[in-house]
Coordinates of C-alpha atoms in Angstrom, one line a residue:
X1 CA -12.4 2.6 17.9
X2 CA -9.7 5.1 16.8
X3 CA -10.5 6.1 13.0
X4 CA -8.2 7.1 10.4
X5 CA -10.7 10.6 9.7
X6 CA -8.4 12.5 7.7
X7 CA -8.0 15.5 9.2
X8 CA -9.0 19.0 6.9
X9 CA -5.2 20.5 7.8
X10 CA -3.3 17.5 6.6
X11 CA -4.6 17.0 2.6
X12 CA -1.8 18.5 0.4
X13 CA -2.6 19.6 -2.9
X14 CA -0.8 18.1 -5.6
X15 CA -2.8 20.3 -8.4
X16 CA -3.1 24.0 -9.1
X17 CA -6.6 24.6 -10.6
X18 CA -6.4 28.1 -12.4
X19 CA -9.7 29.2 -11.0
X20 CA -9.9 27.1 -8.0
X21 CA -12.9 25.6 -6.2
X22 CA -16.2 27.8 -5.7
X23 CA -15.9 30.4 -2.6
X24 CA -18.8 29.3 -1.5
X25 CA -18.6 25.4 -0.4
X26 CA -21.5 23.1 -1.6
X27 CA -21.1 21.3 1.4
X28 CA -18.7 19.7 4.3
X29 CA -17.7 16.4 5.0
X30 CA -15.9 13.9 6.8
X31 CA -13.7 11.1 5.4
X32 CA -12.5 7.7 6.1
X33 CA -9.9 5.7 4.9
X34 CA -9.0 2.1 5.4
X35 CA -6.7 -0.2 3.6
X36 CA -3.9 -0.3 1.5
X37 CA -1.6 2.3 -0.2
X38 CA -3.2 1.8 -3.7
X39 CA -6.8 2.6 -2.0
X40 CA -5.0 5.3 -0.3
X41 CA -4.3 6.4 -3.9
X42 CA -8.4 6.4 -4.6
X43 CA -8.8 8.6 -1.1
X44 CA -7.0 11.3 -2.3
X45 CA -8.4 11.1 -5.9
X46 CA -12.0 11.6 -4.2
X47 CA -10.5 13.7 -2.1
X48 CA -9.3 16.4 -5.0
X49 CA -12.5 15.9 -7.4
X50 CA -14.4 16.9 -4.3
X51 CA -12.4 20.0 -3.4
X52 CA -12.1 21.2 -7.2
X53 CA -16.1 20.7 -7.5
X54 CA -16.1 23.1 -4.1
X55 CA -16.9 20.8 -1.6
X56 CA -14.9 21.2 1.9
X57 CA -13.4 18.6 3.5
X58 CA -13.7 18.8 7.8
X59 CA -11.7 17.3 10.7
X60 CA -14.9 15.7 12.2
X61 CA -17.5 13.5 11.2
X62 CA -19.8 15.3 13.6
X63 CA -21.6 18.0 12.3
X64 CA -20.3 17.7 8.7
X65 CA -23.0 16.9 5.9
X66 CA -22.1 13.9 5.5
X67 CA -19.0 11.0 5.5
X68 CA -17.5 9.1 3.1
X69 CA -15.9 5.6 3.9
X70 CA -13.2 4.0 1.6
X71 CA -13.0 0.8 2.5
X72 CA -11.3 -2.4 2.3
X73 CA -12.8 -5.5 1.2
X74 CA -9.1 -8.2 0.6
X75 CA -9.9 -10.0 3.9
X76 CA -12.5 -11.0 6.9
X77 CA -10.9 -9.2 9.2
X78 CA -10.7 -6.0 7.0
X79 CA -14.2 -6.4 6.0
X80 CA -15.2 -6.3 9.7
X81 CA -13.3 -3.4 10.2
X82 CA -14.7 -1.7 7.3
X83 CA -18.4 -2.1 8.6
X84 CA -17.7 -1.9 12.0
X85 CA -16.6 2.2 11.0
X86 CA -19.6 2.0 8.4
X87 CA -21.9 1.5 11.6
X88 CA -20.6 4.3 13.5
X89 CA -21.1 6.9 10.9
X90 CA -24.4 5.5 10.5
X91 CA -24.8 6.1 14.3
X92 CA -23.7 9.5 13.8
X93 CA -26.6 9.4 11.3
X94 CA -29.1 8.3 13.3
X95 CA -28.3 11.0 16.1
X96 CA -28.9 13.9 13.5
X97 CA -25.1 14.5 13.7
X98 CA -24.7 14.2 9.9
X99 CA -27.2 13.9 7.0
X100 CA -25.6 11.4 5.4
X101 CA -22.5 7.7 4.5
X102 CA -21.2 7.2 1.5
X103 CA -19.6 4.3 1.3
X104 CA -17.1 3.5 -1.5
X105 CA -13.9 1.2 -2.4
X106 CA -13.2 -2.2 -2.3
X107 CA -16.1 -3.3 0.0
X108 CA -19.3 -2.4 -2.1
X109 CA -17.1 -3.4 -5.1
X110 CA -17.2 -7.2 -3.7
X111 CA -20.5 -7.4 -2.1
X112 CA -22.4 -5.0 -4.7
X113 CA -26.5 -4.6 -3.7
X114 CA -25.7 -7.3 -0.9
X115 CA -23.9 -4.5 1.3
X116 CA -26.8 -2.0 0.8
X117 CA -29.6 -5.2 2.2
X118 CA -27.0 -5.6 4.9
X119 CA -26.8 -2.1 5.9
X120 CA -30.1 0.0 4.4
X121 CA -28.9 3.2 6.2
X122 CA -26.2 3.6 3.8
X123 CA -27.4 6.4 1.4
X124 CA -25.1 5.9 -1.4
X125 CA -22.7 3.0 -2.1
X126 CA -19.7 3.5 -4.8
X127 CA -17.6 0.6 -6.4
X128 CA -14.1 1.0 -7.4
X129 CA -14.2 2.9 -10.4
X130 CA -16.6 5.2 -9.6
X131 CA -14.3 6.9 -7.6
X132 CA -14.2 9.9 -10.0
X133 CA -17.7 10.4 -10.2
X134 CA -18.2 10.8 -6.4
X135 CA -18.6 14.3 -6.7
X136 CA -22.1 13.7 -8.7
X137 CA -22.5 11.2 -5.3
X138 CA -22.3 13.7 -2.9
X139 CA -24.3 16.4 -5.1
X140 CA -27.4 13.1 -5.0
X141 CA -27.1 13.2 -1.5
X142 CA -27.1 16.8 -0.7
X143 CA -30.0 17.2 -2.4
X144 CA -31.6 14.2 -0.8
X145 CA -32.3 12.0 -3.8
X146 CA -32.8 8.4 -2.8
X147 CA -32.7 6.8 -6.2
X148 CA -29.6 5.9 -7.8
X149 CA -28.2 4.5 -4.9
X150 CA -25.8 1.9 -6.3
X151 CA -22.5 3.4 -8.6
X152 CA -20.6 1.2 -10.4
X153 CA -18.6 1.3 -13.3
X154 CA -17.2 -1.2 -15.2
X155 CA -13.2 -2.1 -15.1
X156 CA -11.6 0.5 -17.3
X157 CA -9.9 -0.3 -20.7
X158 CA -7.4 2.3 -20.1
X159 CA -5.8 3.2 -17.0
X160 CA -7.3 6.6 -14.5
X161 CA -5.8 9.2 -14.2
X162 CA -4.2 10.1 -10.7
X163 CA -3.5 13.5 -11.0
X164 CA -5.3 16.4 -9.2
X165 CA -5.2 14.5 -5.7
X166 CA -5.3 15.9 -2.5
X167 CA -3.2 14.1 -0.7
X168 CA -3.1 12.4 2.7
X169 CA 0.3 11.9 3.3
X170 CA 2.8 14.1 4.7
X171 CA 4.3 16.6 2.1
X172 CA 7.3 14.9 1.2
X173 CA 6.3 11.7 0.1
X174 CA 3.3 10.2 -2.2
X175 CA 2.5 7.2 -3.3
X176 CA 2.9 6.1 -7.3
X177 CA 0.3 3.7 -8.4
X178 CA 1.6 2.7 -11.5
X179 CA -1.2 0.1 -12.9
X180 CA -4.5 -0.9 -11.7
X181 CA -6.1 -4.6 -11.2
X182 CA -4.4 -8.2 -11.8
X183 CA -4.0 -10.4 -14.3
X184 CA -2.7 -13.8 -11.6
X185 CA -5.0 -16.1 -10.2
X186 CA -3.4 -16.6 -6.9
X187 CA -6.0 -19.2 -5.4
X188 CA -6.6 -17.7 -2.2
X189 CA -6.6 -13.5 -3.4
X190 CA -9.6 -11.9 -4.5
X191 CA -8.2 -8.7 -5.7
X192 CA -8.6 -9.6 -9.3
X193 CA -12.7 -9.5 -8.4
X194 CA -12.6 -6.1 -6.9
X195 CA -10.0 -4.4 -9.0
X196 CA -10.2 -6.3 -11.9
X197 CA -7.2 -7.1 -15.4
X198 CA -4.3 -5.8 -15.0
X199 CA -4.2 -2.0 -16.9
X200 CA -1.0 -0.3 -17.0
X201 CA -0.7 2.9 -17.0
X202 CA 1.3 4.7 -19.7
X203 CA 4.4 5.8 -19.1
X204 CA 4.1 9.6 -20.0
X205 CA 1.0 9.4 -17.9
X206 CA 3.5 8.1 -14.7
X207 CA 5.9 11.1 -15.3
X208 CA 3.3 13.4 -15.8
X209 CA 1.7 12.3 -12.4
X210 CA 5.8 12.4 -10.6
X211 CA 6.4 15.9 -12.4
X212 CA 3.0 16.9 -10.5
X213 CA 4.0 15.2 -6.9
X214 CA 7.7 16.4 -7.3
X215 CA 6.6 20.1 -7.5
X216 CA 4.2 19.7 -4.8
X217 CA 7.3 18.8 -2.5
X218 CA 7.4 15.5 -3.2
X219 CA 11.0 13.7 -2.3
X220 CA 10.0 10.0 -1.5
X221 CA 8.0 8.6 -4.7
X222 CA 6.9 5.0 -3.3
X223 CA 5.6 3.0 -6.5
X224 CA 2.8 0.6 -6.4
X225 CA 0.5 -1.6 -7.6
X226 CA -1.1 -5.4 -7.4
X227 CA 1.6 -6.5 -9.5
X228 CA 4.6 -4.0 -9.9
X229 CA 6.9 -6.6 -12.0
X230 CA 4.0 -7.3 -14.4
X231 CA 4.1 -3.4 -15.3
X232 CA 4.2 -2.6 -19.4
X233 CA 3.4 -5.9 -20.6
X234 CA -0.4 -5.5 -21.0
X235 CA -0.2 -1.9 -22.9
X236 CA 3.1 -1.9 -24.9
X237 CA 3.3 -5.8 -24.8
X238 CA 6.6 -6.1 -22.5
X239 CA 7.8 -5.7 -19.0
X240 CA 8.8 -2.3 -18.9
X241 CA 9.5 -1.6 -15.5
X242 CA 13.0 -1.1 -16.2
X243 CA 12.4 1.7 -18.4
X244 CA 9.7 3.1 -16.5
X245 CA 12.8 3.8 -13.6
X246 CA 15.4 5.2 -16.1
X247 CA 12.5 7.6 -16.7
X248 CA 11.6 8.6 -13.5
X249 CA 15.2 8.8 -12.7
X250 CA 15.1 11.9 -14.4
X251 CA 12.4 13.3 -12.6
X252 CA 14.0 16.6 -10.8
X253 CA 13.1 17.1 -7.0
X254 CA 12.6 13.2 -6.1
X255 CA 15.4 12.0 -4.2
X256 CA 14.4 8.3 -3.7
X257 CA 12.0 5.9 -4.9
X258 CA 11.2 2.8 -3.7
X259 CA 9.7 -0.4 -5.2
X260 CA 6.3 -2.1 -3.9
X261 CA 4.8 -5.4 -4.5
X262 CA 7.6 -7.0 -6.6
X263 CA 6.0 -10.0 -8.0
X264 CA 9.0 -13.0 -8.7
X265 CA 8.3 -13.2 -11.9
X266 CA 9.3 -10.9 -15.0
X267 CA 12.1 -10.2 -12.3
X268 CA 14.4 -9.9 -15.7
X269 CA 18.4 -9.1 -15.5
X270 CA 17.8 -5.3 -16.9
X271 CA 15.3 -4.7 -14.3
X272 CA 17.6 -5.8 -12.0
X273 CA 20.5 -4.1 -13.5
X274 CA 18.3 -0.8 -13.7
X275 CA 17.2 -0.9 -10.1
X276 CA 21.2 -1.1 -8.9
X277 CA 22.1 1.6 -11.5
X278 CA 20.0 4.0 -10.6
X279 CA 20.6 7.2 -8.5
X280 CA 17.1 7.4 -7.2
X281 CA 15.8 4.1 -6.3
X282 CA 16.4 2.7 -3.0
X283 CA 18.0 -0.8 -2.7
X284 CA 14.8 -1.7 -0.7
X285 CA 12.6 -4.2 -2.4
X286 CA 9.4 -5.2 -1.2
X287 CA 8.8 -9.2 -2.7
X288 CA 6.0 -11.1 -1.2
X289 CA 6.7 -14.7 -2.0
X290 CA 3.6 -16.3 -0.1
X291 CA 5.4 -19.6 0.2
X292 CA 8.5 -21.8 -0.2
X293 CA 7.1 -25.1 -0.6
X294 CA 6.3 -26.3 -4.3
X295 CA 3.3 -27.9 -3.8
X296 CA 1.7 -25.1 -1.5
X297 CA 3.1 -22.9 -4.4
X298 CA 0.9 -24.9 -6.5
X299 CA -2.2 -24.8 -4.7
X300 CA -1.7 -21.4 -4.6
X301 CA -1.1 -21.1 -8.2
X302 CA 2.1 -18.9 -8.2
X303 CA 3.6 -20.1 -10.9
X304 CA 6.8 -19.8 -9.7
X305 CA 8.2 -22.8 -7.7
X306 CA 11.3 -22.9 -4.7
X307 CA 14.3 -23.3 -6.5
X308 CA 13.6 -20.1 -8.7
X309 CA 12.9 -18.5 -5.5
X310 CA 15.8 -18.9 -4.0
X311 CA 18.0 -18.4 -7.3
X312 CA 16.1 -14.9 -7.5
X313 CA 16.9 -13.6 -4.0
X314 CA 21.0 -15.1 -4.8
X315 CA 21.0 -13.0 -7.6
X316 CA 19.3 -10.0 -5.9
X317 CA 22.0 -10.2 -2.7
X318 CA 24.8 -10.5 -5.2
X319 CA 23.6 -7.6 -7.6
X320 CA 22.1 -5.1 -5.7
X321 CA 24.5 -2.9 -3.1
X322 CA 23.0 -3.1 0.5
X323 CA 19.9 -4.9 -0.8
X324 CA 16.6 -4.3 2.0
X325 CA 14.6 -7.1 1.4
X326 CA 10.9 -7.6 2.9
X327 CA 8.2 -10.3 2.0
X328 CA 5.1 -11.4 3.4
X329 CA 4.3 -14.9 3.7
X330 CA 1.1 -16.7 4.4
X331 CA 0.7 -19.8 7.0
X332 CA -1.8 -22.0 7.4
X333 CA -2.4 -22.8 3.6
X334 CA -5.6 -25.6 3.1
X335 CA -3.2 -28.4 3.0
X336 CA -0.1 -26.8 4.9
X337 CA 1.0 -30.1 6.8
X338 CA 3.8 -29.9 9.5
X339 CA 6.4 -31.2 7.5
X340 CA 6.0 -28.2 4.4
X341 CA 5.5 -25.6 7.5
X342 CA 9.1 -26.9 8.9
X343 CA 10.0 -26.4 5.5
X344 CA 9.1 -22.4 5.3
X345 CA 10.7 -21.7 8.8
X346 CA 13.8 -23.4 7.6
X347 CA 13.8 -21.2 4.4
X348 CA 12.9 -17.8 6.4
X349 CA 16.2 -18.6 8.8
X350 CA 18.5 -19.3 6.0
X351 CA 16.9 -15.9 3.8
X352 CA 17.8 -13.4 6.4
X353 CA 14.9 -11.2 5.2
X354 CA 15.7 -7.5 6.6
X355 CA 11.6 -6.9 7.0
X356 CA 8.8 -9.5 6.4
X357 CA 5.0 -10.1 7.5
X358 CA 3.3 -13.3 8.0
X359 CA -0.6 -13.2 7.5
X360 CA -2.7 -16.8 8.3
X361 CA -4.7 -17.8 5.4
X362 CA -7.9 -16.1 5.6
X363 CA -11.4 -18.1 4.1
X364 CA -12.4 -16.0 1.3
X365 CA -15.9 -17.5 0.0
X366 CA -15.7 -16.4 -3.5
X367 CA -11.9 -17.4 -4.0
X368 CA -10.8 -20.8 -5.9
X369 CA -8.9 -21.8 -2.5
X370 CA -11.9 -22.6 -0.3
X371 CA -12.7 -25.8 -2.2
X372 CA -9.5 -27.0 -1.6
X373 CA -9.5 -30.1 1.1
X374 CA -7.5 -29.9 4.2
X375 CA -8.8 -26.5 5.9
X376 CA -7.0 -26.3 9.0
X377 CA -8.4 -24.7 12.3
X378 CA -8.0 -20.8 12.8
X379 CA -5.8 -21.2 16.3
X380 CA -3.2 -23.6 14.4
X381 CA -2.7 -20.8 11.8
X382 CA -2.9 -18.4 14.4
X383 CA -0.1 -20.8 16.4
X384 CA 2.3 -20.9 12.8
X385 CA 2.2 -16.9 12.5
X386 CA 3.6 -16.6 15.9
X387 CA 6.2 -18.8 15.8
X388 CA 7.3 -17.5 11.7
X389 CA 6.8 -13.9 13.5
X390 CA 9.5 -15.2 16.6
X391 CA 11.7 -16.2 14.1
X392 CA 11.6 -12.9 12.1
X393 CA 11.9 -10.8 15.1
X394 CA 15.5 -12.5 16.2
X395 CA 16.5 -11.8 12.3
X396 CA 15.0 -8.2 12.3
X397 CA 16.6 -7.1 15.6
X398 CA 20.4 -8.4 14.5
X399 CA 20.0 -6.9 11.5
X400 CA 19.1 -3.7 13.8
X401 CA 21.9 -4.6 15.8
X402 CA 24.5 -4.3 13.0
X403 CA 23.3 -0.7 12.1
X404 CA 24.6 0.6 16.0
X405 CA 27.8 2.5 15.5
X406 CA 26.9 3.2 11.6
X407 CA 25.7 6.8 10.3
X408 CA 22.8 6.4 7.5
X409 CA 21.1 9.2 6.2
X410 CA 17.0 9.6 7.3
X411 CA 14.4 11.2 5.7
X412 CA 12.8 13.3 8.8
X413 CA 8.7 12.3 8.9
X414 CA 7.7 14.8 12.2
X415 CA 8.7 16.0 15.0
X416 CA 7.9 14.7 18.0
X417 CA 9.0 17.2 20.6
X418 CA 11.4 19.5 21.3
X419 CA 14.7 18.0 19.8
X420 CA 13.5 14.9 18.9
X421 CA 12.4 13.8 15.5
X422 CA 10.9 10.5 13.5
X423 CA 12.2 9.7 10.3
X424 CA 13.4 7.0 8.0
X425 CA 16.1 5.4 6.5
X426 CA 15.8 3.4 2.9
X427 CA 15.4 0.4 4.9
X428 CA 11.9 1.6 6.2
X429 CA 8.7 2.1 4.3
X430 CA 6.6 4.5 5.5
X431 CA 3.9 3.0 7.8
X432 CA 4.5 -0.9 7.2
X433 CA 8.0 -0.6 8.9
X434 CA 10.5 0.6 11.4
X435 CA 11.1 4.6 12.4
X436 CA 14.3 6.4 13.6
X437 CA 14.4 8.5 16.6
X438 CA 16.8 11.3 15.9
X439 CA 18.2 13.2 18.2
X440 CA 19.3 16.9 16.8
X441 CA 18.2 20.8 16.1
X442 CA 16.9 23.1 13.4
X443 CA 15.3 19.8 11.5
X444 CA 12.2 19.9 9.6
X445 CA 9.9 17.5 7.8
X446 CA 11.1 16.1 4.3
X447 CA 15.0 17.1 4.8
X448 CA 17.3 14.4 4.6
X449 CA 19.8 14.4 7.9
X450 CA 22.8 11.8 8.6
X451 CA 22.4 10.1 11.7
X452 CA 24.5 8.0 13.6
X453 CA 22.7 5.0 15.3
X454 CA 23.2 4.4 18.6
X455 CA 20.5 2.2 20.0
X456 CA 18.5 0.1 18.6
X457 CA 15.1 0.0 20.3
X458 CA 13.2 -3.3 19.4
X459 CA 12.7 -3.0 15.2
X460 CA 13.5 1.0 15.7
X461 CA 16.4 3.1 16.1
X462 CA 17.6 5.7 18.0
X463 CA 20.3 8.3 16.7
X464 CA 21.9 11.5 16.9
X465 CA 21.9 13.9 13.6
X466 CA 25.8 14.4 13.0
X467 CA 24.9 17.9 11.0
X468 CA 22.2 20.0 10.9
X469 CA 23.3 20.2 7.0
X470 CA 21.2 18.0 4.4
X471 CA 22.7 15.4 2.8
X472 CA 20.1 14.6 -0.7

């Protein structure tokens, strides 16, 4: 199994302490992290309280003191994967190659005590919000204390503070987690269980944590959340996203931002007006829509029905300038019958989404969806991803087609070997979608370059820089 072990060279400060950590390190350690970009947020979180209380982070779990393991508990298949890396640090364990797991996150946040009878080896599980105690964790297990085993915290009333991270990703771009939990009861999602309400975070608390990542290096600010749209109307007792960008716009150092987990309601006309107004946000909206057909809709409890759909994503197309759209959709609903499965591939060839995933419905056993009737069998969900995915992938790679001959400007991500670099346009989120291969000299990470496209290479592109010279 290849594990994402973040490596000690890669974690960039976003903080400055005035004294800085200890000289002398408590202890080492390893660390592991699974899941999404808002868990990725939690990793680097950890990551900082443990380097400010003097802890030092290594490259390999073997050897260190001991690992942590943020995992993911959404899904089946990312719960597997999150114990099947659990039971290889506990191998480690085992061989005397470390003294000791934490694991923390998403997965002991669902299971609770359950995870520790499944796996006694653990030394130390941590739930969700505990996250900024994990330094007291890691001081339990260095000095071998077996009681206490179990931290958890209940959800907060405010929201956490994000600042002070180390962070995993490269220097020039950082992920924004603007509010914590959910307040919908999607039927088949159990996020709402692990991450609790929905909290917004305050606004001067988001530019305070932008301010931080912009003069850290910070030129791609990617916003997220469970519920982006939703943002404001907990704490000030409105949607506020709007004015949350006409802040940020102001932000000095952050060329683009880009918009996460765009729920299709609260999708109001000043949002909308905001987003295609601004100089910083990217006309790149991620939108997962789940469905088209009503009455999957309602077994899934969206609250939003087909005709709004579609009257949303009109008014997107004709409002925002060179609109990106992606979406994830999921197949294989209990109750998805032939005739309402027609009806989502029809939908999905006459929306033209840019990017989009398709996941099949996965049985969650504490979600309101498994009493549903009508279950259907894992290799016809299987069967109806492929054949939404086949779809997709003729859409995706015309749309690629139609960038050949154009010159876009791409945010360089690495370099890859002499004279050939990976970056991005707007039309790519990092790590969920397509690169560009750039072709050019004197490039370096985080600088913006224009490219002209001359190939597309199944959903990436190949280009040549036109200038050397940045283009913000």
């Amino acid at each position: 199994m290849h594990l994402p072990i973040i490596s000690s060279v890669d974690p960039v400060p976003s903080f400055q302490p005035e004294d800085g950590p200890p000289s002398i390190a408590k202890g080492t350690y390893a660390f592991v992290s699974l899941g999404c970009p808002k868990n990725l947020v939690d990793s680097e979180k950890m990551l900082g309280t443990l380097a400010l209380d003097g802890y030092s982070l290594v490259s390999e779990p073997d050897g260190a003191d001991f690992v942590i393991v943020n995992t993911c508990g959404f899904i089946d298949s990312s719960r597997a994967e999150s114990k099947a890396v659990i039971r290889e640090m506990l191998d480690l364990k085992r061989a005397g190659k470390t003294k000791g797991v934490i694991v923390a996150g998403c997965l002991p946040q669902r299971l609770g005590p359950a995870l520790l009878d499944e796996l006694p080896e653990i030394d130390h599980i941590v739930g969700v919000f505990g996250r900024d105690e994990i330094n007291r964790v890691a001081d339990h297990l260095i000095g071998m204390a077996r009681e206490q085993r179990e931290l958890f915290r209940p959800a907060p009333l405010k929201a956490m503070d994000d600042r002070a991270r180390l962070r995993i990703t490269p220097q020039h771009y950082a992920y924004l987690k603007i509010s914590e939990g959910c307040d919908r009861t999607c039927t088949f999602c159990s996020i709402p269980k692990m991450r609790g309400k929905h909290i917004t975070k305050p606004i001067e608390m988001v530019i305070a944590e932008a301010q931080e990542l912009a003069k850290d290096g910070v030129r791609e600010l990617n916003l997220v959340a469970q519920d982006t749209t939703y943002y404001g109307l907990d704490l000030y007792g409105k949607v506020r996203l709007a004015d949350l960008i006409k802040e940020l716009d102001q932000v000095d150092g952050v060329d683009w931002i880009r918009l996460m987990y765009l729920y299709p309601i609260h999708f109001t006309d000043e949002l909308i007006d905001a987003i295609n107004n601004s100089p910083k946000v990217i006309p790149y909206l991620d939108m997962p829509l789940q469905h088209i057909n009503d009455q999957v809709l309602r077994r899934m409890q969206r609250r939003v029905n087909r005709s709004q759909t579609e009257e949303l994503v009109r008014k997107l197309r004709d409002r925002v300038d060179g609109l990106v759209m992606r979406t994830t959709f999921v197949v294989g609903f209990p109750g998805e019958t032939d005739a309402q499965f027609e009806e989502l591939k029809q939908f999905v060839e006459e929306a033209q989404f840019e990017r989009m995933g398709v996941f099949p419905y996965s049985f969650e056993p504490d979600t309101p969806a498994t009493k549903l009737d009508g279950h259907l069998p894992e290799d016809v969900k299987n069967a109806r991803r492929d054949e939404l995915m086949a779809i997709q992938q003729q859409i995706a790679f015309e749309y690629g087609d139609s960038l050949v001959g154009s010159e876009i400007d791409v945010l360089i991500d690495e370099q890859l070997e002499d004279g050939i670099w990976v970056g991005r346009g707007y039309m790519d989120a990092p790590e969920i979608d397509g690169a560009v291969f750039v072709s050019g000299e004197d490039l370096q990470p985080g600088m913006f370059v224009p490219v002209e496209i001359v190939q597309r290479k199944d959903y990436d592109l190949v280009g040549v820089a036109v200038d050397d010279s940045e283009q913000p």
